Amino acid sequence: MIANCQSDVRFIDFLQNELELSSGDIAVALRKRELENGPLPMLLWQYGLVDIEQLERIFDWLEEQA
């Protein structure tokens, strides 16, 4: 799995530990991000890897990290 920086690593840890996403699901979203250059949370949602409630948790977590 490719992580661009330390914040990506923390975000991926959150996705795996808190939202229980698989490494495979995260890898799909990371590949899509490279191709489409879109924000990872929206790509996760767009491809059905997270639901709307999980997306809200992601945005809450990201806001806390800022």
XYZ file of C-alpha atoms in Angstrom, residues 1-65:
65
model
C 0.000 0.000 0.000
C 1.318 3.426 -0.927
C 1.119 6.259 1.584
C 2.370 9.656 0.508
C 3.160 11.133 3.910
C 2.771 10.688 7.648
C -0.775 12.088 7.609
C -1.718 9.446 5.006
C -0.339 6.743 7.301
C -2.412 8.007 10.240
C -5.487 8.260 7.998
C -5.012 4.707 6.717
C -4.610 3.482 10.305
C -7.914 5.194 11.150
C -9.638 3.586 8.170
C -8.377 0.132 9.117
C -8.776 0.320 12.893
C -11.867 2.489 13.362
C -13.862 1.799 10.196
C -12.491 -1.718 9.696
C -11.803 -1.255 5.991
C -9.668 -3.937 4.407
C -6.238 -3.248 2.993
C -7.636 -4.206 -0.404
C -10.427 -1.627 -0.236
C -7.979 1.075 0.792
C -5.568 0.057 -1.977
C -8.368 0.399 -4.562
C -9.143 3.913 -3.345
C -5.450 4.881 -3.347
C -5.089 3.684 -6.953
C -8.206 5.636 -7.948
C -6.779 8.724 -6.239
C -3.645 8.462 -8.372
C -5.705 8.142 -11.560
C -8.441 10.664 -10.807
C -6.597 12.945 -8.384
C -9.697 13.115 -6.183
C -9.981 13.355 -2.400
C -9.637 9.925 -0.804
C -12.751 10.170 1.430
C -14.954 10.962 -1.557
C -13.402 8.156 -3.615
C -14.069 5.698 -0.797
C -17.716 6.776 -0.794
C -18.068 7.008 -4.584
C -16.899 3.426 -5.016
C -19.131 2.117 -2.239
C -16.301 1.311 0.155
C -17.839 3.421 2.938
C -21.419 4.467 3.624
C -22.595 8.009 4.366
C -22.263 7.557 8.143
C -18.687 6.324 7.767
C -17.978 9.262 5.454
C -19.201 11.624 8.170
C -16.895 9.898 10.687
C -14.016 10.338 8.248
C -14.690 14.066 7.898
C -15.001 14.423 11.689
C -11.666 12.638 12.147
C -9.984 14.775 9.483
C -11.311 17.944 11.131
C -9.886 16.827 14.481
C -6.475 16.296 12.859
